[in-house]
Coordinates of C-alpha atoms in Angstrom, one line a residue:
X1 CA 19.1 47.3 -2.2
X2 CA 21.7 44.5 -1.1
X3 CA 21.7 45.3 2.4
X4 CA 18.1 45.7 2.8
X5 CA 17.4 42.1 1.5
X6 CA 20.1 40.6 3.4
X7 CA 19.0 42.0 6.3
X8 CA 14.8 40.9 5.4
X9 CA 16.3 37.7 4.5
X10 CA 18.0 36.9 8.3
X11 CA 14.5 38.0 9.9
X12 CA 13.6 34.8 8.7
X13 CA 15.9 32.2 7.5
X14 CA 17.5 31.4 10.7
X15 CA 13.3 30.8 11.7
X16 CA 13.7 27.6 10.1
X17 CA 17.2 25.8 11.7
X18 CA 16.1 26.7 15.0
X19 CA 15.3 22.6 15.9
X20 CA 19.4 22.0 14.3
X21 CA 20.5 24.7 16.6
X22 CA 19.2 23.3 19.9
X23 CA 20.3 20.1 19.0
X24 CA 23.4 20.8 18.2
X25 CA 24.3 23.0 21.0
X26 CA 22.2 21.2 23.7
X27 CA 19.4 24.3 24.2
X28 CA 16.3 23.7 25.6
X29 CA 13.1 25.0 22.8
X30 CA 13.1 28.6 24.9
X31 CA 16.3 28.5 25.2
X32 CA 17.1 28.9 21.6
X33 CA 14.3 31.5 21.0
X34 CA 17.2 33.7 22.3
X35 CA 18.5 33.4 18.4
X36 CA 15.5 35.4 16.9
X37 CA 14.8 37.4 20.2
X38 CA 18.4 39.1 21.2
X39 CA 18.5 40.3 17.3
X40 CA 15.0 42.0 17.6
X41 CA 15.7 43.8 21.1
X42 CA 19.0 44.9 19.5
X43 CA 17.9 45.9 16.6
X44 CA 14.9 47.6 18.3
X45 CA 17.9 49.9 21.2
X46 CA 19.4 50.9 18.7
X47 CA 17.1 52.2 15.2
X48 CA 16.2 55.4 17.1
X49 CA 19.8 56.6 17.0
X50 CA 20.5 55.6 12.9
X51 CA 19.1 59.3 13.0
X52 CA 21.7 60.9 15.3
X53 CA 24.6 58.7 14.2
X54 CA 24.0 60.3 10.5
X55 CA 23.9 63.6 11.2
X56 CA 26.8 63.0 13.5
X57 CA 29.2 60.7 11.0
X58 CA 26.9 61.3 7.9
X59 CA 24.9 58.1 5.9
X60 CA 27.9 56.8 3.7
X61 CA 29.8 56.4 6.8
X62 CA 26.9 55.2 9.0
X63 CA 26.0 52.8 6.3
X64 CA 29.2 51.4 5.5
X65 CA 30.2 50.5 9.5
X66 CA 26.1 49.1 9.4
X67 CA 27.4 46.5 6.4
X68 CA 30.7 46.1 7.3
X69 CA 29.8 45.1 11.0
X70 CA 26.5 43.0 10.1
X71 CA 29.1 41.2 7.7
X72 CA 30.9 40.1 10.7
X73 CA 28.5 38.9 13.0
X74 CA 27.4 36.6 10.6
X75 CA 30.8 35.4 10.2
X76 CA 30.7 35.2 13.6
X77 CA 27.4 33.9 14.1
X78 CA 27.9 30.6 12.2
X79 CA 30.9 30.0 13.9
X80 CA 29.6 29.8 17.6
X81 CA 30.2 26.8 19.4
X82 CA 27.5 27.5 22.1
X83 CA 24.8 29.0 23.2
X84 CA 25.9 32.1 24.5
X85 CA 28.2 33.3 22.0
X86 CA 25.4 32.8 19.2
X87 CA 23.8 34.8 21.3
X88 CA 25.7 37.6 21.9
X89 CA 26.9 37.7 17.8
X90 CA 23.4 37.7 17.6
X91 CA 22.7 41.2 19.4
X92 CA 26.2 42.6 17.3
X93 CA 24.2 41.8 14.5
X94 CA 21.3 43.4 15.9
X95 CA 23.0 46.4 16.9
X96 CA 24.7 46.7 13.2
X97 CA 21.8 45.7 11.3
X98 CA 18.9 48.2 12.9
X99 CA 20.4 51.2 10.6
X100 CA 20.3 49.1 7.1
X101 CA 16.8 49.8 5.8
X102 CA 16.3 53.8 7.6
X103 CA 20.0 53.8 5.3
X104 CA 18.9 52.4 2.3
X105 CA 15.7 54.1 2.5
X106 CA 17.4 57.9 3.2
X107 CA 19.8 56.9 0.2
X108 CA 17.4 56.7 -2.4
X109 CA 15.9 59.8 -1.4
X110 CA 19.2 61.0 -1.9
X111 CA 20.0 60.1 -5.4
X112 CA 16.6 60.3 -6.8
X113 CA 15.0 63.5 -7.5
X114 CA 11.3 64.8 -5.7
X115 CA 9.3 63.2 -8.8
X116 CA 11.1 60.1 -8.8
X117 CA 11.2 59.2 -5.0
X118 CA 7.4 57.2 -4.8
X119 CA 9.3 54.9 -8.4
X120 CA 12.2 54.7 -6.1
X121 CA 10.1 53.0 -2.8
X122 CA 7.9 51.2 -5.3
X123 CA 11.3 48.7 -6.5
X124 CA 12.7 49.3 -3.4
X125 CA 9.9 47.8 -1.1
X126 CA 9.4 44.9 -3.2
X127 CA 13.0 44.7 -3.1
X128 CA 12.7 44.1 0.7
X129 CA 9.9 41.1 0.6
X130 CA 11.4 39.2 -1.4
X131 CA 14.2 39.0 1.6
X132 CA 10.8 36.6 3.8
X133 CA 10.1 35.3 0.4
X134 CA 13.5 33.7 0.2
X135 CA 14.2 32.9 3.2
X136 CA 12.9 30.0 4.4
X137 CA 13.0 28.3 1.9
X138 CA 16.8 28.9 1.1
X139 CA 17.3 28.2 5.4
X140 CA 15.8 25.2 5.0
X141 CA 18.3 24.0 1.4
X142 CA 21.0 24.8 3.6
X143 CA 20.7 23.2 6.5
X144 CA 19.2 20.6 5.3
X145 CA 21.9 19.9 2.6
X146 CA 25.4 21.7 4.5
X147 CA 24.5 22.5 7.9
X148 CA 22.7 25.3 10.1
X149 CA 26.0 26.9 9.8
X150 CA 25.6 27.7 6.3
X151 CA 22.3 30.3 6.9
X152 CA 24.7 33.1 8.4
X153 CA 28.1 32.4 6.2
X154 CA 25.7 33.2 3.5
X155 CA 25.3 36.7 4.3
X156 CA 29.3 37.5 3.8
X157 CA 29.2 37.4 -0.4
X158 CA 26.3 39.6 -0.3
X159 CA 28.1 41.6 2.3
X160 CA 31.1 42.2 0.1
X161 CA 29.3 43.1 -2.7
X162 CA 27.1 45.4 -0.4
X163 CA 30.2 47.2 1.0
X164 CA 32.2 48.2 -2.1
X165 CA 29.6 49.3 -3.4
X166 CA 28.3 52.4 -1.0
X167 CA 32.2 52.5 -0.8
X168 CA 32.3 53.3 -4.2
X169 CA 29.4 54.9 -5.4
X170 CA 27.7 56.7 -2.5
X171 CA 29.7 60.3 -1.3
X172 CA 29.2 61.2 1.7
X173 CA 26.7 63.6 3.1
X174 CA 25.4 64.6 6.3
X175 CA 21.8 65.6 7.7
X176 CA 22.7 69.4 8.0
X177 CA 24.0 69.7 11.5
X178 CA 24.3 67.9 14.0
X179 CA 22.0 67.8 16.8
X180 CA 23.2 67.3 20.8
X181 CA 22.8 63.5 21.7
X182 CA 20.2 62.6 25.2
X183 CA 22.1 60.0 26.6
X184 CA 19.4 59.8 29.5
X185 CA 16.4 59.2 27.7
X186 CA 18.7 56.6 25.2
X187 CA 20.0 55.0 28.3
X188 CA 16.2 54.3 30.7
X189 CA 15.0 53.1 26.8
X190 CA 16.9 51.1 26.3
X191 CA 16.8 49.8 30.2
X192 CA 13.0 49.4 29.5
X193 CA 13.5 47.3 26.8
X194 CA 16.1 45.5 28.2
X195 CA 14.5 44.2 31.6
X196 CA 11.3 44.0 29.8
X197 CA 12.7 41.2 27.4
X198 CA 14.6 39.0 29.9
X199 CA 11.6 39.6 31.8
X200 CA 9.3 37.7 29.5
X201 CA 12.1 35.2 28.0
X202 CA 12.8 33.3 31.3
X203 CA 9.9 34.2 33.3
X204 CA 8.0 30.5 32.3
X205 CA 11.7 29.0 33.2
X206 CA 11.9 30.9 36.6
X207 CA 8.0 30.4 37.6
X208 CA 7.2 33.9 36.6
X209 CA 7.4 36.1 39.9
X210 CA 8.2 33.5 41.8
X211 CA 11.3 34.2 41.4
X212 CA 13.6 37.1 42.7
X213 CA 15.1 38.0 39.4
X214 CA 12.0 38.0 37.4
X215 CA 10.4 40.7 40.4
X216 CA 13.6 42.3 40.0
X217 CA 14.2 42.8 36.6
X218 CA 9.7 43.7 36.4
X219 CA 10.4 46.4 38.6
X220 CA 14.1 48.0 36.5
X221 CA 11.9 47.1 33.4
X222 CA 8.7 49.9 34.6
X223 CA 11.2 52.5 36.3
X224 CA 13.4 52.3 33.4
X225 CA 9.4 53.4 31.0
X226 CA 9.0 55.5 33.5
X227 CA 11.5 57.7 34.3
X228 CA 11.8 58.0 30.3
X229 CA 8.1 59.0 29.8
X230 CA 8.8 62.1 32.7
X231 CA 11.9 62.6 31.2
X232 CA 10.2 63.0 27.6
X233 CA 7.5 64.8 29.0
X234 CA 9.6 67.4 30.9
X235 CA 13.1 67.9 29.0
X236 CA 13.9 71.8 28.5
X237 CA 16.0 70.4 25.9
X238 CA 16.1 68.5 22.8
X239 CA 14.7 65.0 24.1
X240 CA 15.4 61.2 23.0
X241 CA 11.9 61.6 21.6
X242 CA 10.9 64.7 19.7
X243 CA 6.9 64.9 21.9
X244 CA 5.1 66.4 18.9
X245 CA 5.5 63.0 17.7
X246 CA 3.5 62.1 20.2
X247 CA 0.6 65.4 19.8
X248 CA 0.0 63.7 15.6
X249 CA -2.9 60.9 16.2
X250 CA -2.3 59.4 13.0
X251 CA 1.5 59.1 14.1
X252 CA 0.9 57.9 18.1
X253 CA -2.1 54.9 16.3
X254 CA -0.3 53.8 14.1
X255 CA 2.4 52.9 15.2
X256 CA 0.3 51.4 18.2
X257 CA -1.5 49.1 15.0
X258 CA 2.5 48.0 14.5
X259 CA 3.3 47.0 17.9
X260 CA 0.3 45.1 18.0
X261 CA 0.7 43.6 14.2
X262 CA 4.3 43.0 14.8
X263 CA 2.8 40.2 17.9
X264 CA 1.3 38.2 15.5
X265 CA 3.4 38.5 12.2
X266 CA 6.9 37.8 14.7
X267 CA 5.4 35.4 16.2
X268 CA 3.5 32.8 13.4
X269 CA 7.6 32.9 12.2
X270 CA 9.0 31.1 15.2
X271 CA 6.0 28.8 16.1
X272 CA 5.6 27.1 12.6
X273 CA 9.3 26.1 11.9
X274 CA 8.9 24.2 15.3
X275 CA 5.8 22.5 14.8
X276 CA 5.9 21.7 11.5
X277 CA 9.3 19.7 12.7
X278 CA 9.0 18.7 16.1
X279 CA 5.2 17.3 16.4
X280 CA 5.3 16.2 12.4
X281 CA 8.3 15.0 11.4
X282 CA 9.2 17.8 8.1
X283 CA 11.8 17.3 6.8
X284 CA 14.0 21.2 7.1
X285 CA 13.6 21.8 3.2
X286 CA 10.2 20.7 3.1
X287 CA 9.1 23.0 6.3
X288 CA 10.9 26.0 4.5
X289 CA 8.7 25.5 1.4
X290 CA 5.4 25.6 3.1
X291 CA 5.8 27.6 4.9
X292 CA 7.3 30.5 1.7
X293 CA 4.2 31.0 1.2
X294 CA 3.4 33.9 3.5
X295 CA 5.8 35.9 1.5
X296 CA 4.3 35.4 -1.8
X297 CA 1.2 35.8 -0.2
X298 CA 2.5 39.3 0.3
X299 CA 3.3 40.3 -3.4
X300 CA 0.5 39.4 -4.2
X301 CA -1.5 42.0 -1.6
X302 CA 0.6 44.6 -2.8
X303 CA -0.3 44.3 -7.0
X304 CA -3.9 44.3 -5.8
X305 CA -3.6 47.7 -3.2
X306 CA -1.8 49.3 -6.0
X307 CA -5.3 49.5 -7.7
X308 CA -6.9 50.7 -4.7
X309 CA -4.9 52.8 -2.2
X310 CA -6.5 56.1 -3.8
X311 CA -9.4 55.4 -4.7
X312 CA -10.4 53.8 -1.4
X313 CA -10.0 54.8 2.2
X314 CA -6.7 53.9 3.3
X315 CA -8.7 53.0 6.6
X316 CA -10.5 50.5 5.4
X317 CA -8.3 48.4 3.2
X318 CA -6.0 48.0 6.5
X319 CA -9.7 47.1 8.4
X320 CA -9.9 43.9 5.2
X321 CA -6.2 43.1 6.0
X322 CA -6.4 42.2 9.9
X323 CA -9.6 40.8 8.6
X324 CA -8.1 38.3 6.1
X325 CA -5.2 38.1 8.7
X326 CA -7.6 37.2 11.5
X327 CA -9.4 34.8 8.7
X328 CA -6.4 33.3 8.6
X329 CA -5.0 32.5 12.0
X330 CA -9.0 31.0 12.7
X331 CA -8.0 28.8 9.8
X332 CA -4.8 27.5 11.7
X333 CA -6.4 26.7 14.7
X334 CA -7.7 23.5 12.8
X335 CA -4.6 22.3 12.6
X336 CA -3.7 18.6 13.6
X337 CA -1.7 16.1 13.4
X338 CA -3.2 14.2 11.2
X339 CA -3.5 17.0 8.3
X340 CA -1.1 17.6 4.5
X341 CA 0.1 20.6 3.7
X342 CA -2.9 22.0 2.6
X343 CA -3.9 24.0 5.3
X344 CA -0.5 25.0 5.9
X345 CA 0.2 26.4 3.0
X346 CA -3.0 27.9 2.4
X347 CA -3.4 29.9 5.6
X348 CA 0.3 31.2 5.2
X349 CA -0.6 32.3 1.7
X350 CA -3.5 33.8 3.4
X351 CA -2.2 35.4 6.0
X352 CA 0.7 36.9 3.6
X353 CA -2.0 38.5 1.5
X354 CA -3.7 40.5 4.8
X355 CA -0.3 41.9 6.1
X356 CA 0.2 43.0 3.2
X357 CA -2.4 44.9 2.6
X358 CA -1.6 45.8 6.3
X359 CA 2.4 47.7 5.9
X360 CA 2.5 49.3 3.2
X361 CA -1.2 51.7 3.4
X362 CA -0.1 51.2 7.4
X363 CA 3.0 53.1 6.4
X364 CA 1.3 55.8 4.8
X365 CA -1.3 56.6 6.7
X366 CA 1.2 56.7 10.2
X367 CA 3.0 59.3 8.7
X368 CA 0.4 61.4 6.2
X369 CA 0.3 64.2 9.0
X370 CA 3.6 64.2 10.6
X371 CA 6.1 67.7 9.9
X372 CA 9.0 66.6 7.8
X373 CA 11.7 67.7 10.1
X374 CA 10.2 64.9 12.4
X375 CA 10.4 62.2 9.7
X376 CA 12.5 60.7 9.8
X377 CA 12.3 60.2 13.8
X378 CA 9.4 58.6 13.5
X379 CA 9.7 55.8 11.2
X380 CA 12.5 54.6 13.0
X381 CA 10.1 54.9 15.9
X382 CA 7.8 52.9 13.5
X383 CA 10.4 50.0 12.9
X384 CA 11.2 49.7 16.9
X385 CA 7.7 49.5 17.4
X386 CA 6.7 46.5 14.9
X387 CA 10.5 45.1 16.2
X388 CA 9.9 45.4 20.5
X389 CA 6.0 43.9 19.4
X390 CA 7.6 40.8 17.7
X391 CA 9.8 40.7 20.8
X392 CA 7.5 40.5 23.3
X393 CA 5.1 38.0 20.8
X394 CA 7.6 35.1 20.6
X395 CA 8.0 35.3 24.4
X396 CA 5.0 35.4 25.3
X397 CA 3.7 32.1 22.4
X398 CA 7.0 30.7 23.6
X399 CA 5.7 31.1 27.8
X400 CA 2.3 29.6 27.2
X401 CA 3.2 26.9 24.7
X402 CA 6.0 25.4 27.9
X403 CA 3.3 26.1 30.4
X404 CA -0.3 24.9 28.0
X405 CA 1.9 21.6 27.6
X406 CA 2.2 20.5 31.0
X407 CA -1.3 22.1 31.4
X408 CA -2.9 20.1 29.3
X409 CA -0.7 16.4 29.4
X410 CA -1.3 16.0 33.3
X411 CA -5.0 16.5 32.2
X412 CA -4.4 13.7 28.8
X413 CA -2.4 11.4 31.3
X414 CA -5.2 11.5 34.8
X415 CA -6.5 8.3 32.7
X416 CA -3.9 6.6 32.0
X417 CA -3.8 3.9 34.7
X418 CA -2.9 0.3 34.5
X419 CA -6.9 0.4 37.0
X420 CA -8.6 1.9 33.6
X421 CA -10.0 -0.6 31.5
X422 CA -9.6 1.5 28.3
X423 CA -6.0 0.5 29.4
X424 CA -6.7 -3.5 28.9
X425 CA -7.8 -3.5 25.5
X426 CA -6.1 -4.7 22.8
X427 CA -5.4 -2.0 20.9
X428 CA -2.5 -1.2 23.8
X429 CA -0.5 -4.6 24.1
X430 CA 2.9 -5.3 24.3
X431 CA 4.6 -2.6 23.4
X432 CA 1.8 -0.3 24.1
X433 CA 0.8 -1.8 27.0
X434 CA 0.5 0.1 30.4
X435 CA 1.4 -3.3 32.2
X436 CA 5.6 -2.9 30.7
X437 CA 8.1 0.2 31.1
X438 CA 7.8 0.8 27.9
X439 CA 4.1 0.8 27.0
X440 CA 4.6 3.7 29.4
X441 CA 7.0 5.7 27.9
X442 CA 5.5 5.4 24.5
X443 CA 1.7 6.7 25.7
X444 CA 3.6 9.4 27.4
X445 CA 5.1 11.0 24.4
X446 CA 2.5 10.4 22.3
X447 CA 0.6 12.1 25.2
X448 CA 3.1 14.6 25.0
X449 CA 2.9 15.1 21.5
X450 CA -0.8 16.1 21.7
X451 CA -0.5 18.2 24.4
X452 CA 2.0 20.5 22.4
X453 CA -0.6 20.3 20.0
X454 CA -3.1 22.3 21.4
X455 CA -0.7 24.2 23.4
X456 CA 0.1 25.4 19.2
X457 CA -3.1 26.0 18.7
X458 CA -3.4 28.2 21.8
X459 CA -1.2 29.8 20.7
X460 CA -2.6 30.7 17.3
X461 CA -6.1 31.5 19.0
X462 CA -4.4 34.2 21.2
X463 CA -2.9 35.4 18.2
X464 CA -6.3 36.3 16.7
X465 CA -8.0 38.1 19.3
X466 CA -5.0 40.0 19.2
X467 CA -5.5 41.2 15.5
X468 CA -9.6 41.1 16.3
X469 CA -8.7 43.7 19.1
X470 CA -6.3 46.0 17.2
X471 CA -9.3 47.0 14.5
X472 CA -10.9 49.0 16.2
X473 CA -8.5 51.6 16.3
X474 CA -8.6 52.2 13.3
X475 CA -11.9 54.3 14.0
X476 CA -9.0 56.2 15.4
X477 CA -7.3 57.5 13.0
X478 CA -7.7 60.6 10.2
X479 CA -8.4 60.3 6.5
X480 CA -4.7 61.4 4.6
X481 CA -4.8 64.1 2.9
X482 CA -5.2 63.1 -1.2
X483 CA -1.6 64.7 -2.1
X484 CA -0.3 61.0 0.2
X485 CA -3.0 59.3 -1.0
X486 CA -2.1 59.5 -4.2
X487 CA 1.8 59.7 -4.1
X488 CA 0.8 56.7 -2.5
X489 CA -0.7 55.0 -5.7
X490 CA 2.0 57.1 -8.4
X491 CA 3.9 54.5 -6.0
X492 CA 1.9 51.0 -6.0
X493 CA 1.6 52.0 -9.5
X494 CA 5.5 52.0 -10.4
X495 CA 5.9 48.9 -8.5
X496 CA 3.3 47.2 -10.6

């Protein structure tokens, strides 16, 4: 639980401190996004390896190594003196953190008899939610009263305590057999994901396909994914991705839905802190406090879902969650720099509530018809696609934010000329008159702020459309067997 809580906190705690990191490390906004995306991509690439590593070396030692590695990487992140160092250490953090959630679940399944699995998962699930809830507020407090480096140092005591607990209390165990490792499949998948992320992150900076670098990265990404698909489909021996996963409709559709939902999930977490601090001049602690209700909304949704699962069609529950999430994003398209905290808190609470209606029921229906012998790999791919979706979502919204800010700014300043009668109005007297340099600079700065606000709203509109367009996929899901829904209901009841 400590290891999972640490990983959950680290997913959100760094977002609030991004503007402070940006200033301390002299980085541009598109560059500082690497602090988030590097962690997500590394975790995404390593997540499918968790099952194989646990079978090869044992759950205890892989779990222990992951926690120790995550703790050391956190210390290195806090001590980083440049953006390059921070991104490298975040990559290491992602590599080590990828196994924490899957292995914590595996340990709970091992140490509890089958009749207690539902209760164990419910308690574990409620604990996982605490991480994202505490993360923003804790990150804001540490950054404001100490330093942004403490958002990483805070992991050290938790990591040490978790390592001692794993070493002393978890017994060594293996999955029963050591499967051969499909290096070619892993390499092509990693190559595809890594190149795609590089293309998305650097596209705006390099003018997209007008740059040779972006063209090369796009070709490598396409080639990597092509080779991975062909190899997986034609391999005569065991492939990195079990082909039986592709034959299960619920698994395929559920994983695709999680990929799409991951975009607004991570995209909003990245956009809101920079918008609040850069455009609305919120202190970092206040930023953390007004973004925390999103996690509270998720927790409240768990109690409501507990009474619905097993009694209402699980697909209808997911649809309700998507509708509430879309409504929250629609509310966010009405944001302005004159608003108070109310709309930010209510939209965050509403969005968290909607996402709480999606995650647990979607996990239940995705694996309801999957054979148990490939369940571990299915959960790993499910987590992988959520992380990849989030990584791609962050890159898209950051790229569109930079581009749309420039486009809107150019339109706003078209008529801000000295020969424009409005420019001679009394309210544009010095120091805001266009006849003096300070007036030109002041008006340009305000035009940039307004253009950035419009660009943020455009991003929120895009994420709302993604949620709406993903809803029809629910019609392709099959209703899970009654025993699965009953187990899920028992799990939520135990949590409540």
